[in-house]
Tab-separated table of C-alpha atoms in Angstrom:
chain	number	residue	atom	x	y	z
A	1	MET	CA	16.409	6.991	-17.232
A	2	SER	CA	14.113	5.833	-14.970
A	3	VAL	CA	13.656	5.929	-11.035
A	4	THR	CA	13.661	2.869	-9.328
A	5	ARG	CA	10.801	2.530	-6.630
A	6	ALA	CA	9.028	-0.221	-5.159
A	7	TYR	CA	6.087	-1.884	-6.640
A	8	LEU	CA	2.515	-1.494	-5.091
A	9	ALA	CA	1.754	-4.405	-7.476
A	10	GLU	CA	3.208	-6.508	-10.246
A	11	GLY	CA	2.269	-8.392	-13.336
A	12	PRO	CA	4.529	-10.499	-15.617
A	13	ARG	CA	5.541	-7.508	-17.621
A	14	VAL	CA	4.776	-4.499	-15.579
A	15	GLY	CA	4.576	-3.053	-12.256
A	16	ILE	CA	3.053	-0.076	-10.773
A	17	ARG	CA	4.196	2.377	-8.289
A	18	PRO	CA	3.236	6.014	-7.062
A	19	PHE	CA	4.495	8.997	-8.875
A	20	THR	CA	7.374	11.037	-7.442
A	21	LEU	CA	8.399	14.187	-8.089
A	22	GLU	CA	11.983	12.758	-9.125
A	23	ASP	CA	10.207	11.265	-12.096
A	24	GLU	CA	9.851	14.520	-13.817
A	25	ALA	CA	12.933	14.047	-16.547
A	26	GLU	CA	11.680	10.945	-17.748
A	27	PHE	CA	7.939	11.443	-17.669
A	28	THR	CA	8.011	14.912	-19.334
A	29	ALA	CA	10.747	13.400	-21.860
A	30	ARG	CA	7.819	10.531	-22.595
A	31	ALA	CA	5.248	13.039	-22.923
A	32	ARG	CA	7.037	14.971	-25.401
A	33	GLU	CA	7.973	11.782	-27.262
A	34	SER	CA	4.305	10.821	-27.482
A	35	LYS	CA	2.426	14.200	-28.217
A	36	ASP	CA	1.138	12.833	-31.620
A	37	LEU	CA	-0.111	9.726	-30.118
A	38	HIS	CA	-1.891	11.682	-27.187
A	39	HIS	CA	-3.528	14.163	-29.373
A	40	PRO	CA	-6.145	15.430	-29.421
A	41	TRP	CA	-7.399	12.828	-26.250
A	42	LEU	CA	-5.168	13.703	-23.661
A	43	PHE	CA	-2.263	16.190	-22.799
A	44	PRO	CA	-0.137	15.156	-19.844
A	45	PRO	CA	2.787	17.614	-18.598
A	46	ASP	CA	5.891	17.832	-20.973
A	47	ALA	CA	8.032	20.709	-18.796
A	48	GLU	CA	9.291	20.829	-15.301
A	49	ARG	CA	6.646	23.163	-14.198
A	50	ALA	CA	3.707	21.742	-14.934
A	51	TYR	CA	4.889	18.191	-13.918
A	52	ALA	CA	5.678	19.321	-10.263
A	53	ALA	CA	2.139	20.706	-10.549
A	54	TYR	CA	0.777	17.772	-11.964
A	55	ALA	CA	2.531	15.203	-9.674
A	56	GLY	CA	2.063	17.135	-6.537
A	57	ARG	CA	-1.965	16.654	-7.044
A	58	LEU	CA	-1.413	13.312	-7.470
A	59	ILE	CA	0.847	12.891	-4.533
A	60	ASP	CA	-0.944	15.371	-1.807
A	61	ASP	CA	-4.709	15.212	-2.884
A	62	PRO	CA	-6.739	12.515	-1.064
A	63	THR	CA	-9.071	12.579	-3.599
A	64	LYS	CA	-6.466	11.166	-6.339
A	65	ALA	CA	-4.019	8.123	-6.837
A	66	GLY	CA	-1.328	8.361	-9.324
A	67	PHE	CA	0.264	5.249	-10.595
A	68	LEU	CA	3.267	4.907	-13.082
A	69	VAL	CA	3.322	2.035	-15.076
A	70	CYS	CA	6.727	0.486	-15.562
A	71	GLU	CA	8.264	-2.200	-17.498
A	72	LYS	CA	9.846	-4.580	-14.951
A	73	ASP	CA	12.851	-5.568	-16.807
A	74	SER	CA	14.581	-2.012	-17.449
A	75	GLY	CA	11.842	0.203	-14.991
A	76	ALA	CA	11.046	2.586	-17.694
A	77	ILE	CA	7.939	4.360	-17.496
A	78	ALA	CA	5.564	3.216	-19.695
A	79	GLY	CA	2.432	4.903	-19.272
A	80	PHE	CA	0.084	6.279	-16.461
A	81	ILE	CA	-3.222	5.492	-14.810
A	82	ASN	CA	-4.610	7.801	-12.162
A	83	ILE	CA	-7.816	7.359	-9.955
A	84	ASN	CA	-9.681	11.023	-9.812
A	85	ASN	CA	-12.342	12.527	-8.059
A	86	ILE	CA	-12.330	9.559	-5.149
A	87	VAL	CA	-15.377	9.846	-3.220
A	88	GLU	CA	-15.491	7.498	0.257
A	89	GLY	CA	-18.529	7.016	2.002
A	90	GLY	CA	-21.386	5.058	0.527
A	91	PHE	CA	-20.215	5.759	-2.977
A	92	LEU	CA	-16.704	4.332	-2.700
A	93	CYS	CA	-15.906	5.474	-6.310
A	94	GLY	CA	-13.190	6.793	-8.451
A	95	ALA	CA	-12.695	8.021	-12.020
A	96	LEU	CA	-9.957	6.947	-14.340
A	97	GLY	CA	-7.505	8.528	-16.958
A	98	TYR	CA	-4.917	6.872	-18.267
A	99	GLY	CA	-2.233	7.135	-20.740
A	100	ALA	CA	0.376	4.894	-22.607
A	101	PHE	CA	3.665	6.325	-24.124
A	102	ALA	CA	4.689	6.048	-27.500
A	103	HIS	CA	7.463	3.585	-26.974
A	104	ALA	CA	5.138	1.198	-25.016
A	105	ALA	CA	2.068	1.555	-26.839
A	106	GLY	CA	0.096	-1.504	-28.561
A	107	ARG	CA	2.299	-4.004	-26.440
A	108	GLY	CA	-0.665	-4.801	-24.084
A	109	LEU	CA	1.367	-3.252	-21.115
A	110	MET	CA	-1.369	-1.068	-19.993
A	111	ALA	CA	-4.046	-3.656	-20.104
A	112	GLU	CA	-1.684	-5.533	-17.479
A	113	ALA	CA	-1.504	-2.332	-15.574
A	114	LEU	CA	-5.023	-1.797	-15.358
A	115	GLY	CA	-5.869	-4.883	-13.951
A	116	LEU	CA	-3.023	-4.308	-11.341
A	117	VAL	CA	-4.425	-0.623	-10.600
A	118	VAL	CA	-8.535	-2.317	-10.365
A	119	ARG	CA	-7.194	-4.952	-8.255
A	120	HIS	CA	-5.359	-2.231	-5.729
A	121	ALA	CA	-8.218	0.235	-5.786
A	122	PHE	CA	-10.821	-2.795	-4.758
A	123	GLY	CA	-8.168	-4.073	-2.271
A	124	PRO	CA	-6.007	-1.944	-0.404
A	125	MET	CA	-7.717	1.201	-1.508
A	126	GLY	CA	-11.184	-0.318	-0.470
A	127	LEU	CA	-13.383	1.250	-3.515
A	128	HIS	CA	-16.095	-0.360	-4.820
A	129	ARG	CA	-16.620	1.132	-8.380
A	130	LEU	CA	-13.929	2.579	-11.010
A	131	GLU	CA	-15.315	4.405	-13.993
A	132	ILE	CA	-14.109	5.370	-17.239
A	133	ASN	CA	-15.027	8.142	-19.369
A	134	ALA	CA	-13.851	8.056	-23.178
A	135	GLN	CA	-14.381	10.166	-26.121
A	136	PRO	CA	-16.539	7.988	-28.702
A	137	GLY	CA	-13.465	8.403	-31.155
A	138	ASN	CA	-10.432	7.290	-28.770
A	139	THR	CA	-10.752	3.544	-29.894
A	140	ALA	CA	-7.529	2.651	-28.372
A	141	SER	CA	-9.148	3.471	-24.816
A	142	ILE	CA	-12.377	2.052	-25.370
A	143	ALA	CA	-10.625	-1.145	-26.351
A	144	LEU	CA	-8.687	-0.962	-23.246
A	145	ALA	CA	-11.759	-0.560	-21.001
A	146	ARG	CA	-13.626	-3.515	-22.799
A	147	ARG	CA	-10.515	-5.592	-22.521
A	148	CYS	CA	-10.261	-5.211	-18.960
A	149	GLY	CA	-14.135	-6.109	-18.062
A	150	PHE	CA	-15.374	-2.452	-17.901
A	151	ARG	CA	-19.064	-2.320	-19.014
A	152	LEU	CA	-20.415	0.141	-21.425
A	153	GLU	CA	-23.156	2.464	-18.867
A	154	GLY	CA	-24.067	5.289	-21.197
A	155	PHE	CA	-23.311	8.206	-23.208
A	156	SER	CA	-22.530	11.664	-21.657
A	157	PRO	CA	-22.961	14.775	-24.525
A	158	ASP	CA	-20.514	17.734	-23.724
A	159	MET	CA	-19.273	16.168	-20.372
A	160	ILE	CA	-15.329	17.129	-19.883
A	161	TYR	CA	-13.660	20.343	-21.666
A	162	ILE	CA	-10.859	18.899	-23.509
A	163	ASP	CA	-8.781	20.802	-26.035
A	164	GLY	CA	-10.698	23.780	-26.270
A	165	ALA	CA	-14.233	22.293	-26.432
A	166	TRP	CA	-16.725	20.284	-24.568
A	167	ARG	CA	-16.537	16.573	-25.479
A	168	ASP	CA	-18.909	13.869	-25.501
A	169	HIS	CA	-17.864	10.688	-23.656
A	170	GLU	CA	-18.980	7.027	-23.283
A	171	ARG	CA	-19.064	6.165	-19.570
A	172	TRP	CA	-17.691	2.713	-18.514
A	173	ALA	CA	-17.358	1.105	-15.181
A	174	ILE	CA	-16.520	-1.634	-13.031
A	175	THR	CA	-17.319	-2.724	-9.852
A	176	ALA	CA	-15.769	-4.876	-7.229
A	177	GLU	CA	-18.175	-7.983	-7.617
A	178	MET	CA	-17.470	-7.805	-10.841
A	179	VAL	CA	-13.935	-8.479	-10.684
A	180	ARG	CA	-14.390	-11.027	-7.802
A	181	ASP	CA	-17.033	-12.824	-10.339
């Protein structure tokens, strides 16, 4: 089912690679299988047109970078990690969004992949800071941020419009210096 591509970075069990339009069938099937896992936190595209628009933005917009998390043994897409709102200049920052697919959840693959994305962002991409904004009830997302070395920096009420309402978020961040230390 998966599209085999070269990885930007590899760990023991996963590799990360850019989104392609050819990933539509596998990605949308995985998104449909994972609706219960993702709701109410996340709504990845689960139909062809929605995927084309979503992946197209990640491919074409220089303020975004999308990474598919793939299992090295099979090439299957296990999840995704996107860097959104990339700002250059004196800021050199981006906001992370991510999700595991149901078949891969709870196996530690996303922690391995997030480490790869962080190193890629602070290395070849030249960023200095990454942020994660997670709803307080999203314990899996917060646990991943904590496990990967992000620090809690604050709380923002009514921060992001998700699933029909403005949602509160915890703000987590990591800087290049924190990774080097």
